Amino acid sequence: MPATTPSLGDILRADAEDFADAFGVEDPATEDNVTEEEAPKGFCVECKDQQAQAFCEQCQEDFCDVCGSMIHRTGRRRQHVLTKLDVAAPIETDDTAPAAASDSEDTEKEGEALEGAMAVTFSADSGRAETGSGSFGAWISERAKYIPLRLTLKERKYLRLLEAALNVSEYTDKVDILMYGNKTKRMVGQIRELCAILSGLVLASDYKAGQTLFEDRQFEDNEEFFQKIFEIGRRHKIMNPDKMRNEYGKLMYLLQDSQQRDVSELLGFSTLKPIKTVHAVLESLNVAYILEDEMVAVATKEIVAAGKSRAQVQLEIKQKERALEYLCKAYATHECPADVIRQCLYSIGDNHAFLRFNRDPCDRMLAYLKANFNPLKADSNSLSLAILSGRDGARLSHSHSNQFHYVHQTLALWRELLHDMFMLWHSADTDLLAARHAYRLTDTGQGLHRVQPCPRVSAAAHAILHRTQKAVGRWVGSAMIHLGDRNVPNALMFIDKYNQVSSILNPVVRVLEFLDSHAACPEPTDVSRFVEASHGSIDNAKKLILADFFRSAFDGSGADNFFDAGSCIDGRLTSAWNWCSAIEKKPFFNIFLLAGFVGFNGGPEGFN
């Protein structure tokens, strides 16, 4: 029989091995010898294992919310009328086995939690996909232009070689110094030396591949190889800001110098190629329309176990795997194999994980601010956010209300910057490597730095600032963004600065969650007894930590003049780091230690 396109209900309930049959691959079993099992009374006719929650008047069949929404999402079925069923009472079946009966209570409890699990909604503000909305396709199609493609296994091998070569390179030590002599020749010599190290490492790791690449060939003959390996390093860093901390600066400054005309002429080859993104790869293979399929939201959705039963988590994992396999098989072509589609979908999933780790702590701190502090007046003197210049190191003077709004708008701005970090990083990459934007080596007071104009990053950052100002309504303090000056010399420094926000906020959020977990225990724990003895109660300890953070981490400290710190956009982050440097002196530091804190730059999220 000719192969038929499977319904989305089939996709959601099929096992992995069933996909070959679903897409017409030959199999000994045929439709004639497969008997379809009827759904038990009161259960969905599609999946047969979930309680029916809706009745389709046109199909005259009962569906659970998952199958009903997926089957009726397109075509004429989209116009069908689904009526909600009363599912308050549990359904009894004649063939329920004793083992199934023991699980019936869990199934009923999960019914409401799993309701609409596959009918994905989406919020462009949060970037999260949760139930049916056509806006996800438009959002992810635009965002995919900046999402770097996940590295393949072979590319990761090249990455290790690049990291090893950069680790032993002394490029910035030899080039970024004030001395007489021909700087261009020093640059070319150091770049060629790095390429030679790379060539030797490739030859040592894979003799045949190295021999093919470098035997009787000059560096310029392997231009494509060097472009590829340098692009791999740039791409990997964007998705993993905590990696290549020392090597990435050398790499970018090396590539920056290679774009100078006299250096490029002496070098004899170009070191640059565009960063591979999800959209660019799919568009080059003529399958970019896959991003408009709402199943992409399911296949890339991040599964967070917090507050969910094991059964629910397992169900979401299976649904995600099935959606992934469906998309790979439905959109695979001769030019675009399924593995490439899978790699792109995994990359979009990496984007969601990046946002959760880097952007979501801002949302959590905003929620703590609104839940524990009155925006108009302080509940008590100890919980007042008011600061006075000259007291406790503060360099700003704000009333409680002004400080509340100052903290709120700062966290909101950080959130927006981190939400669009991939776009900002691509702009920074363009600014740094633009030959027309020459840099000058300048002593900024913190050593010699490359001071360079950043027009693209500046335009993007000001657009985000303007959007945030409109959202918060009231703006307290300066709106100055330092870029291309002694405070933020170039785009690389700007990106590095705001990638530290999660390193500051994540440990604080973790400690507060640690206190919440002990407060929720039915019986007092040793930790809760200690906190109550030293701070009165867990709630008081939480508010003490929050009040101190919202006062001292946003007080304009961290420098001796208002140009370097104060209330400007970058100065807000400077004062936050200043608070981090004094954490050991805080009266609540013992609570941080009890929670496993080791530092704002140590271990995953600063914890053991």
Coordinates of C-alpha atoms in Angstrom, one line a residue:
M1 CA 0.0 0.0 0.0
P2 CA 1.2 3.5 -0.6
A3 CA 2.7 5.2 2.5
T4 CA 0.5 7.7 4.3
T5 CA 1.6 10.7 6.3
P6 CA 1.2 10.0 10.1
S7 CA -1.0 12.1 12.2
L8 CA 0.5 14.0 15.1
G9 CA -1.4 11.8 17.4
D10 CA 0.5 8.8 15.8
I11 CA 3.8 10.6 16.3
L12 CA 3.2 11.3 20.0
R13 CA 2.3 7.8 20.9
A14 CA 4.6 5.9 18.6
D15 CA 7.8 4.2 19.8
A16 CA 11.0 5.1 18.2
E17 CA 11.2 1.9 16.2
D18 CA 7.7 2.6 14.7
F19 CA 8.8 5.6 12.8
A20 CA 10.3 3.6 9.9
D21 CA 6.8 2.1 9.4
A22 CA 5.1 5.4 9.7
F23 CA 7.2 6.8 6.9
G24 CA 6.7 4.0 4.5
V25 CA 9.9 1.9 5.1
E26 CA 9.4 -1.7 4.2
D27 CA 8.6 -4.0 7.1
P28 CA 7.4 -7.6 7.2
A29 CA 4.3 -6.4 9.1
T30 CA 1.5 -4.9 6.9
E31 CA -1.7 -3.1 7.7
D32 CA -3.6 -6.2 7.0
N33 CA -2.2 -8.2 9.8
V34 CA -2.1 -5.4 12.4
T35 CA -5.2 -5.3 14.5
E36 CA -5.9 -1.9 16.2
E37 CA -6.8 -2.1 19.8
E38 CA -10.0 -0.3 20.8
A39 CA -9.7 2.4 23.4
P40 CA -11.2 1.6 26.9
K41 CA -14.5 3.4 27.6
G42 CA -13.8 7.0 28.8
F43 CA -10.3 7.1 27.4
C44 CA -8.8 8.9 24.4
V45 CA -9.4 7.1 21.1
E46 CA -5.9 8.0 19.9
C47 CA -3.4 7.3 22.8
K48 CA -5.8 5.0 24.7
D49 CA -4.0 5.6 27.9
Q50 CA -5.2 9.0 28.9
Q51 CA -8.6 10.0 30.3
A52 CA -10.8 11.6 27.6
Q53 CA -11.1 15.4 28.2
A54 CA -12.7 16.7 25.1
F55 CA -15.4 15.4 22.6
C56 CA -15.2 16.4 18.9
E57 CA -18.7 16.9 17.5
Q58 CA -17.5 16.3 13.9
C59 CA -15.3 13.3 14.5
Q60 CA -17.8 11.9 17.1
E61 CA -14.9 10.7 19.2
D62 CA -13.3 11.5 22.6
F63 CA -9.8 12.8 22.9
C64 CA -7.4 13.8 25.7
D65 CA -6.2 17.4 25.4
V66 CA -2.8 16.4 24.0
C67 CA -4.1 14.3 21.1
G68 CA -7.2 16.5 20.5
S69 CA -5.1 19.7 20.1
M70 CA -2.5 18.1 17.9
I71 CA -4.9 16.2 15.6
H72 CA -7.1 19.3 15.1
R73 CA -4.3 21.8 14.6
T74 CA -4.3 22.0 10.8
G75 CA -6.5 21.6 7.7
R76 CA -10.2 21.2 7.9
R77 CA -10.0 19.6 11.3
R78 CA -8.9 23.0 12.7
Q79 CA -12.6 24.1 12.3
H80 CA -13.9 21.2 14.3
V81 CA -15.7 22.0 17.6
L82 CA -14.2 20.4 20.7
T83 CA -16.4 20.3 23.8
K84 CA -14.8 19.9 27.2
L85 CA -15.9 16.7 29.1
D86 CA -16.5 16.5 32.8
V87 CA -13.5 14.4 34.1
A88 CA -14.0 14.9 37.8
A89 CA -14.9 11.3 38.5
P90 CA -12.3 8.5 37.9
I91 CA -13.1 6.1 35.1
E92 CA -13.3 2.4 35.8
T93 CA -12.4 -0.1 33.1
D94 CA -13.3 -3.8 32.9
D95 CA -9.9 -5.0 32.1
T96 CA -7.9 -3.0 34.7
A97 CA -5.2 -5.2 36.1
P98 CA -4.2 -5.0 39.8
A99 CA -0.9 -3.4 38.9
A100 CA -2.7 -0.7 36.8
A101 CA -5.1 -0.2 39.7
S102 CA -2.3 0.7 42.0
D103 CA -1.2 3.4 39.6
S104 CA -4.6 4.9 39.0
E105 CA -4.3 7.5 41.7
D106 CA -1.1 8.8 40.2
T107 CA -2.6 8.9 36.7
E108 CA -5.6 10.9 37.9
K109 CA -3.3 13.4 39.7
E110 CA -1.2 13.8 36.6
G111 CA -4.3 14.4 34.4
E112 CA -4.5 18.0 35.3
A113 CA -0.7 18.6 35.3
L114 CA -0.4 17.0 31.9
E115 CA -3.3 18.8 30.5
G116 CA -2.2 20.6 27.3
A117 CA 1.3 19.2 27.6
M118 CA 1.7 19.2 23.8
A119 CA -0.5 22.2 23.0
V120 CA 2.4 24.6 23.2
T121 CA 1.9 28.2 24.3
F122 CA 4.6 30.7 23.7
S123 CA 5.6 34.1 25.2
A124 CA 8.0 36.3 23.1
D125 CA 9.0 38.2 26.3
S126 CA 10.1 35.1 28.2
G127 CA 11.2 33.1 25.1
R128 CA 9.4 30.0 26.6
A129 CA 7.1 27.7 24.8
E130 CA 4.4 26.3 27.0
T131 CA 0.8 25.8 24.8
G132 CA -0.7 26.5 21.0
S133 CA 0.4 29.7 19.5
G134 CA 1.5 30.6 16.0
S135 CA 4.0 33.2 17.3
F136 CA 6.7 30.7 18.2
G137 CA 7.6 30.0 14.5
A138 CA 8.1 33.7 13.8
W139 CA 10.1 34.2 17.0
I140 CA 12.4 31.2 16.6
S141 CA 12.9 32.0 12.9
E142 CA 14.3 35.4 13.8
R143 CA 16.2 34.2 16.9
A144 CA 17.8 31.3 14.9
K145 CA 19.8 33.8 12.9
Y146 CA 21.9 34.3 16.0
I147 CA 21.9 30.9 17.6
P148 CA 25.3 29.2 17.0
L149 CA 25.2 25.7 15.6
R150 CA 26.2 23.0 18.1
L151 CA 29.6 21.5 17.5
T152 CA 29.9 18.0 16.0
L153 CA 32.2 15.3 17.4
K154 CA 34.8 16.1 14.8
E155 CA 34.6 19.8 15.4
R156 CA 35.1 19.2 19.1
K157 CA 38.4 17.5 18.3
Y158 CA 39.5 20.5 16.3
L159 CA 38.4 22.7 19.2
R160 CA 40.7 20.9 21.6
L161 CA 43.6 21.4 19.2
L162 CA 42.8 25.1 18.9
E163 CA 42.6 25.5 22.7
A164 CA 45.9 23.7 23.1
A165 CA 47.6 25.9 20.5
L166 CA 46.2 29.1 22.1
N167 CA 47.2 28.0 25.5
V168 CA 50.9 28.0 24.6
S169 CA 50.7 31.0 22.4
E170 CA 52.1 34.3 23.7
Y171 CA 50.4 36.4 21.1
T172 CA 49.1 39.3 23.2
D173 CA 52.4 39.3 25.3
K174 CA 54.4 39.8 22.1
V175 CA 52.1 42.2 20.2
D176 CA 50.2 44.4 22.8
I177 CA 53.3 46.0 24.2
L178 CA 54.8 49.5 23.7
M179 CA 58.2 49.1 21.9
Y180 CA 60.0 50.2 18.9
G181 CA 60.2 48.0 15.8
N182 CA 57.9 46.8 13.0
K183 CA 54.7 45.7 14.7
T184 CA 53.2 44.3 11.5
K185 CA 56.0 41.8 11.2
R186 CA 55.5 40.8 14.8
M187 CA 51.8 40.2 14.2
V188 CA 52.5 38.1 11.1
G189 CA 55.2 36.1 12.8
Q190 CA 52.9 35.3 15.8
I191 CA 50.0 34.3 13.5
R192 CA 52.2 32.1 11.4
E193 CA 53.6 30.5 14.6
L194 CA 50.1 29.7 15.9
C195 CA 49.2 28.2 12.5
A196 CA 52.4 26.1 12.6
I197 CA 51.5 24.8 16.1
L198 CA 48.0 23.9 14.9
S199 CA 49.5 22.1 11.9
G200 CA 51.8 20.1 14.1
L201 CA 49.0 19.2 16.5
V202 CA 46.7 18.1 13.7
L203 CA 49.5 16.0 12.2
A204 CA 50.3 14.4 15.6
S205 CA 46.7 13.6 16.4
D206 CA 45.9 12.2 12.9
Y207 CA 48.9 11.6 10.7
K208 CA 47.0 10.7 7.5
A209 CA 44.7 13.8 7.8
G210 CA 47.7 16.0 8.6
Q211 CA 49.8 14.6 5.8
T212 CA 47.0 15.3 3.3
L213 CA 46.6 18.9 4.6
F214 CA 50.2 20.0 5.0
E215 CA 52.5 17.9 2.8
D216 CA 54.2 20.2 0.3
R217 CA 51.7 23.0 1.0
Q218 CA 52.0 26.5 2.4
F219 CA 49.7 28.2 5.0
E220 CA 47.8 30.0 2.3
D221 CA 47.0 26.7 0.6
N222 CA 45.2 25.6 3.7
E223 CA 43.2 28.9 4.1
E224 CA 39.9 27.0 4.4
F225 CA 41.2 24.7 7.1
F226 CA 42.4 27.7 9.3
Q227 CA 39.1 29.6 8.7
K228 CA 37.2 26.5 9.8
I229 CA 39.1 25.9 13.0
F230 CA 39.0 29.6 14.0
E231 CA 35.3 29.7 13.4
I232 CA 34.8 26.7 15.6
G233 CA 36.4 28.5 18.5
R234 CA 34.3 31.6 18.0
R235 CA 31.1 29.6 17.7
H236 CA 31.8 27.4 20.8
K237 CA 32.5 30.5 23.0
I238 CA 29.2 32.1 22.2
M239 CA 27.2 29.2 23.5
N240 CA 29.6 28.5 26.4
P241 CA 30.6 31.9 27.9
D242 CA 32.4 30.2 30.8
K243 CA 34.8 28.3 28.5
M244 CA 38.0 29.5 26.9
R245 CA 38.4 32.3 29.4
N246 CA 42.0 33.0 28.5
E247 CA 42.2 31.6 25.0
Y248 CA 39.3 33.5 23.5
G249 CA 40.8 36.9 24.0
K250 CA 44.0 35.8 22.2
L251 CA 42.0 34.3 19.4
M252 CA 39.9 37.5 18.8
Y253 CA 42.8 39.8 19.0
L254 CA 44.8 37.6 16.6
L255 CA 41.9 37.6 14.1
Q256 CA 41.4 41.4 14.7
D257 CA 45.0 42.0 13.6
S258 CA 44.8 39.7 10.7
Q259 CA 42.2 42.0 9.1
Q260 CA 44.6 44.9 8.8
R261 CA 45.6 45.4 5.2
D262 CA 49.3 45.2 5.6
V263 CA 49.1 42.2 7.8
S264 CA 46.7 40.4 5.5
E265 CA 49.0 41.1 2.5
L266 CA 52.0 39.6 4.3
L267 CA 50.1 36.7 5.7
G268 CA 48.8 35.7 2.3
F269 CA 45.4 34.3 3.4
S270 CA 42.2 35.3 5.2
T271 CA 41.5 33.8 8.6
L272 CA 37.8 34.7 8.8
K273 CA 34.5 33.1 7.8
P274 CA 31.0 33.8 9.1
I275 CA 29.9 32.0 12.2
K276 CA 27.5 29.1 11.5
T277 CA 24.0 29.7 12.8
V278 CA 21.0 27.5 12.8
H279 CA 19.1 29.7 10.4
A280 CA 22.1 30.1 8.0
V281 CA 22.6 26.3 7.8
L282 CA 18.9 25.5 7.3
E283 CA 18.6 28.3 4.7
S284 CA 21.6 27.1 2.8
L285 CA 19.9 23.7 2.5
N286 CA 16.5 25.2 1.6
V287 CA 14.7 23.8 4.6
A288 CA 14.4 27.0 6.8
Y289 CA 10.6 26.5 6.7
I290 CA 11.0 23.8 9.3
L291 CA 11.2 26.5 11.9
E292 CA 7.6 27.4 11.2
D293 CA 6.4 24.0 12.3
E294 CA 4.9 24.2 15.8
M295 CA 6.4 20.8 16.6
V296 CA 9.8 22.6 16.8
A297 CA 8.6 24.1 20.1
V298 CA 7.9 20.6 21.5
A299 CA 11.2 19.1 20.1
T300 CA 13.3 21.9 21.6
K301 CA 11.4 22.5 24.8
E302 CA 13.6 22.4 27.9
I303 CA 12.3 19.9 30.4
V304 CA 12.7 21.1 34.0
A305 CA 11.9 18.5 36.7
A306 CA 11.1 21.0 39.5
G307 CA 7.5 20.5 40.8
K308 CA 6.8 17.5 38.5
S309 CA 6.3 13.8 39.1
R310 CA 8.7 11.3 37.6
A311 CA 5.9 10.0 35.4
Q312 CA 5.2 13.5 34.0
V313 CA 8.9 14.1 33.4
Q314 CA 9.2 10.8 31.6
L315 CA 6.2 11.6 29.5
E316 CA 7.6 15.0 28.5
I317 CA 10.9 13.3 27.5
K318 CA 9.1 10.8 25.3
Q319 CA 7.0 13.5 23.7
K320 CA 10.1 15.5 23.0
E321 CA 11.9 12.6 21.5
R322 CA 9.0 11.7 19.3
A323 CA 8.6 15.2 18.0
L324 CA 12.3 15.3 17.3
E325 CA 12.2 12.1 15.3
Y326 CA 9.1 13.3 13.4
L327 CA 10.7 16.5 12.3
C328 CA 14.0 14.8 11.3
K329 CA 12.1 12.3 9.1
A330 CA 9.4 14.6 7.8
Y331 CA 11.8 17.4 6.6
A332 CA 14.9 15.4 5.7
T333 CA 16.0 15.7 2.0
H334 CA 18.9 14.5 -0.1
E335 CA 20.7 17.8 0.5
C336 CA 19.7 18.1 4.2
P337 CA 20.1 14.8 6.0
A338 CA 18.2 14.0 9.3
D339 CA 21.4 14.4 11.3
V340 CA 21.8 18.1 10.3
I341 CA 18.1 18.8 11.3
R342 CA 18.7 17.0 14.6
Q343 CA 21.9 19.1 15.2
C344 CA 19.9 22.3 14.5
L345 CA 17.1 21.3 16.8
Y346 CA 19.6 20.5 19.6
S347 CA 21.2 23.9 19.1
I348 CA 17.8 25.6 19.6
G349 CA 17.5 23.5 22.8
D350 CA 20.9 24.8 23.9
N351 CA 19.6 28.3 23.4
H352 CA 16.8 27.6 25.9
A353 CA 19.3 26.2 28.4
F354 CA 21.4 29.3 27.9
L355 CA 18.5 31.6 28.7
R356 CA 17.5 29.6 31.8
F357 CA 21.0 29.7 33.3
N358 CA 21.9 33.3 32.3
R359 CA 18.6 35.3 32.0
D360 CA 16.2 33.6 34.4
P361 CA 18.1 34.5 37.6
C362 CA 17.2 38.2 36.8
D363 CA 13.5 37.1 36.7
R364 CA 13.9 35.3 40.1
M365 CA 15.6 38.4 41.7
L366 CA 12.8 40.7 40.3
A367 CA 10.2 38.3 41.8
Y368 CA 12.0 38.4 45.2
L369 CA 12.2 42.2 45.1
K370 CA 8.5 42.6 44.4
A371 CA 7.4 39.9 46.9
N372 CA 9.5 41.1 49.9
F373 CA 9.7 44.9 49.6
N374 CA 7.1 47.6 49.4
P375 CA 7.9 50.0 46.5
L376 CA 6.6 53.1 48.4
K377 CA 7.9 52.7 52.0
A378 CA 10.0 50.3 54.0
D379 CA 8.3 47.8 56.4
S380 CA 11.1 48.5 59.0
N381 CA 14.4 50.2 59.3
S382 CA 16.3 46.9 58.8
L383 CA 14.5 46.3 55.5
S384 CA 14.8 49.9 54.2
L385 CA 16.6 50.1 50.9
A386 CA 17.5 53.7 51.4
I387 CA 21.2 54.6 50.9
L388 CA 23.2 57.7 51.6
S389 CA 26.4 58.7 49.9
G390 CA 29.5 58.2 52.2
R391 CA 27.8 55.7 54.4
D392 CA 28.9 52.1 54.2
G393 CA 30.8 52.8 51.0
A394 CA 27.8 54.1 49.1
R395 CA 28.3 56.7 46.4
L396 CA 24.7 57.4 45.7
S397 CA 21.9 58.9 47.8
H398 CA 18.4 57.3 47.2
S399 CA 15.3 57.1 49.3
H400 CA 13.7 53.7 49.8
S401 CA 11.3 54.2 46.9
N402 CA 14.0 55.5 44.5
Q403 CA 16.3 52.6 45.4
F404 CA 13.5 50.1 44.8
H405 CA 12.9 51.5 41.3
Y406 CA 16.7 51.8 40.7
V407 CA 17.2 48.1 41.5
H408 CA 14.1 47.1 39.5
Q409 CA 15.1 48.9 36.4
T410 CA 18.7 47.6 36.6
L411 CA 17.6 44.0 36.9
A412 CA 15.1 44.5 34.1
L413 CA 17.8 45.9 31.9
W414 CA 20.2 43.1 32.7
R415 CA 17.5 40.6 31.8
E416 CA 16.9 42.2 28.4
L417 CA 20.6 42.3 27.6
L418 CA 21.0 38.6 28.5
H419 CA 17.8 37.7 26.5
D420 CA 19.4 39.2 23.4
M421 CA 23.0 38.2 24.2
F422 CA 23.4 36.1 21.1
M423 CA 22.4 39.0 18.9
L424 CA 24.8 41.3 20.9
W425 CA 27.6 38.8 20.5
H426 CA 27.2 38.6 16.8
S427 CA 27.3 42.4 16.7
A428 CA 30.4 42.4 18.9
D429 CA 32.1 39.9 16.6
T430 CA 31.4 42.1 13.6
D431 CA 32.7 45.3 15.3
L432 CA 35.9 43.6 16.6
L433 CA 36.8 42.1 13.2
A434 CA 35.8 45.0 11.1
A435 CA 38.9 46.3 9.3
R436 CA 37.5 49.8 9.0
H437 CA 37.4 50.2 12.8
A438 CA 41.0 50.6 13.8
Y439 CA 42.0 50.3 17.5
R440 CA 44.5 52.2 19.5
L441 CA 46.6 50.6 22.3
T442 CA 45.9 52.7 25.4
D443 CA 46.7 52.7 29.1
T444 CA 43.2 52.7 30.7
G445 CA 44.4 52.6 34.3
Q446 CA 44.0 48.9 34.3
G447 CA 46.9 48.1 31.9
L448 CA 47.1 48.4 28.1
H449 CA 43.9 47.8 26.3
R450 CA 42.7 47.9 22.7
V451 CA 40.3 50.9 22.5
Q452 CA 38.0 50.5 19.5
P453 CA 34.7 52.0 18.3
C454 CA 31.7 49.6 18.6
P455 CA 28.9 51.1 16.4
R456 CA 26.9 47.9 16.0
V457 CA 27.0 46.9 19.7
S458 CA 26.2 50.5 20.7
A459 CA 23.2 50.7 18.5
A460 CA 21.9 47.3 19.8
A461 CA 22.5 48.2 23.4
H462 CA 20.8 51.6 23.2
A463 CA 17.8 50.0 21.5
I464 CA 17.5 47.5 24.4
L465 CA 18.0 50.4 26.9
H466 CA 15.2 52.4 25.2
R467 CA 12.9 49.3 25.2
T468 CA 13.6 48.8 29.0
Q469 CA 13.0 52.5 29.8
K470 CA 9.6 52.3 28.1
A471 CA 8.7 49.1 30.0
V472 CA 9.6 50.3 33.5
G473 CA 8.2 53.8 32.9
R474 CA 10.3 55.6 35.5
W475 CA 14.1 55.9 35.1
V476 CA 16.4 56.6 38.1
G477 CA 20.0 57.6 37.6
S478 CA 22.2 57.9 34.4
A479 CA 21.5 56.2 31.1
M480 CA 25.1 56.5 29.9
I481 CA 26.5 53.3 28.2
H482 CA 30.3 53.2 28.1
L483 CA 31.6 51.7 24.9
G484 CA 34.9 52.3 23.1
D485 CA 36.4 54.3 26.0
R486 CA 38.7 53.6 29.0
N487 CA 35.9 52.0 31.0
V488 CA 34.7 49.5 28.3
P489 CA 37.5 49.6 25.7
N490 CA 35.9 47.4 23.0
A491 CA 33.0 45.1 22.2
L492 CA 34.8 42.1 23.7
M493 CA 35.0 43.8 27.1
F494 CA 31.3 44.7 26.9
I495 CA 30.2 41.1 26.2
D496 CA 32.5 39.8 28.9
K497 CA 31.1 42.3 31.4
Y498 CA 27.5 41.3 31.0
N499 CA 28.2 37.6 30.8
Q500 CA 29.2 38.0 34.5
V501 CA 25.6 38.8 35.6
S502 CA 24.6 35.2 36.0
S503 CA 27.8 34.6 38.1
I504 CA 26.6 37.2 40.5
L505 CA 22.9 36.4 40.7
N506 CA 22.9 32.6 40.5
P507 CA 24.7 32.0 43.9
V508 CA 22.3 34.5 45.6
V509 CA 19.3 32.7 44.1
R510 CA 20.7 29.3 45.1
V511 CA 21.1 30.4 48.7
L512 CA 17.5 31.8 48.8
E513 CA 16.2 28.6 47.3
F514 CA 18.2 26.6 49.9
L515 CA 16.5 28.6 52.7
D516 CA 13.1 28.0 51.0
S517 CA 13.7 24.3 50.9
H518 CA 14.4 24.1 54.6
A519 CA 11.4 26.3 55.4
A520 CA 9.2 23.9 53.5
C521 CA 10.3 20.9 55.5
P522 CA 7.5 19.5 57.8
E523 CA 9.9 19.0 60.6
P524 CA 12.6 21.5 61.7
T525 CA 16.1 20.7 60.3
D526 CA 19.5 21.5 61.8
V527 CA 19.9 24.3 59.3
S528 CA 16.5 25.8 60.1
R529 CA 17.3 25.7 63.8
F530 CA 20.6 27.4 63.3
V531 CA 19.1 30.1 61.1
E532 CA 16.3 30.7 63.6
A533 CA 18.8 31.0 66.4
S534 CA 21.1 33.4 64.6
H535 CA 18.5 35.5 62.6
G536 CA 15.2 34.9 64.3
S537 CA 13.6 33.0 61.4
I538 CA 14.3 31.8 57.9
D539 CA 12.1 34.5 56.5
N540 CA 14.1 37.2 58.3
A541 CA 17.3 35.7 57.1
K542 CA 16.1 35.8 53.5
K543 CA 15.0 39.4 53.8
L544 CA 18.3 40.4 55.5
I545 CA 20.2 38.9 52.5
L546 CA 17.9 40.6 49.9
A547 CA 17.9 44.0 51.7
D548 CA 21.7 44.0 51.9
F549 CA 22.1 42.9 48.3
F550 CA 19.6 45.5 46.9
R551 CA 21.3 48.2 49.0
S552 CA 25.0 47.5 48.7
A553 CA 25.2 45.9 45.3
F554 CA 23.4 48.9 43.7
D555 CA 25.0 51.8 45.6
G556 CA 27.4 53.2 42.9
S557 CA 30.5 51.9 44.7
G558 CA 33.5 50.2 43.1
A559 CA 35.5 53.2 41.8
D560 CA 36.7 56.6 43.0
N561 CA 34.8 58.7 40.5
F562 CA 31.3 58.9 38.9
F563 CA 32.7 58.3 35.4
D564 CA 34.0 54.8 36.3
A565 CA 31.1 53.8 38.6
G566 CA 28.0 55.6 40.0
S567 CA 24.6 55.1 38.4
C568 CA 25.7 54.7 34.7
I569 CA 24.7 51.5 33.0
D570 CA 28.1 49.9 33.4
G571 CA 28.7 51.3 36.9
R572 CA 25.7 49.3 38.2
L573 CA 27.5 46.1 37.4
T574 CA 30.7 47.5 38.9
S575 CA 29.0 48.1 42.3
A576 CA 27.5 44.6 42.1
W577 CA 31.0 43.0 41.8
N578 CA 32.1 45.3 44.7
W579 CA 29.4 43.7 46.9
C580 CA 30.6 40.2 45.8
S581 CA 34.2 41.0 46.9
A582 CA 33.0 41.8 50.4
I583 CA 30.7 38.8 50.9
E584 CA 33.0 37.2 53.6
K585 CA 32.3 40.2 55.8
K586 CA 28.5 39.9 55.7
P587 CA 26.7 38.7 58.8
F588 CA 24.9 36.1 56.7
F589 CA 28.0 34.6 55.1
N590 CA 27.6 31.5 57.2
I591 CA 24.3 30.8 55.5
F592 CA 26.1 30.9 52.1
L593 CA 28.6 28.4 53.3
L594 CA 25.9 26.1 54.6
A595 CA 24.3 26.2 51.2
G596 CA 27.6 25.0 49.6
F597 CA 28.8 28.3 48.3
V598 CA 32.5 28.4 47.2
G599 CA 32.7 31.7 45.3
F600 CA 31.1 33.8 42.6
N601 CA 33.4 32.4 40.0
G602 CA 33.9 28.8 41.2
G603 CA 32.2 25.6 40.3
P604 CA 28.8 25.3 38.6
E605 CA 26.9 28.4 39.7
G606 CA 29.5 29.0 42.4
F607 CA 28.6 25.9 44.4
N608 CA 30.3 22.6 45.2

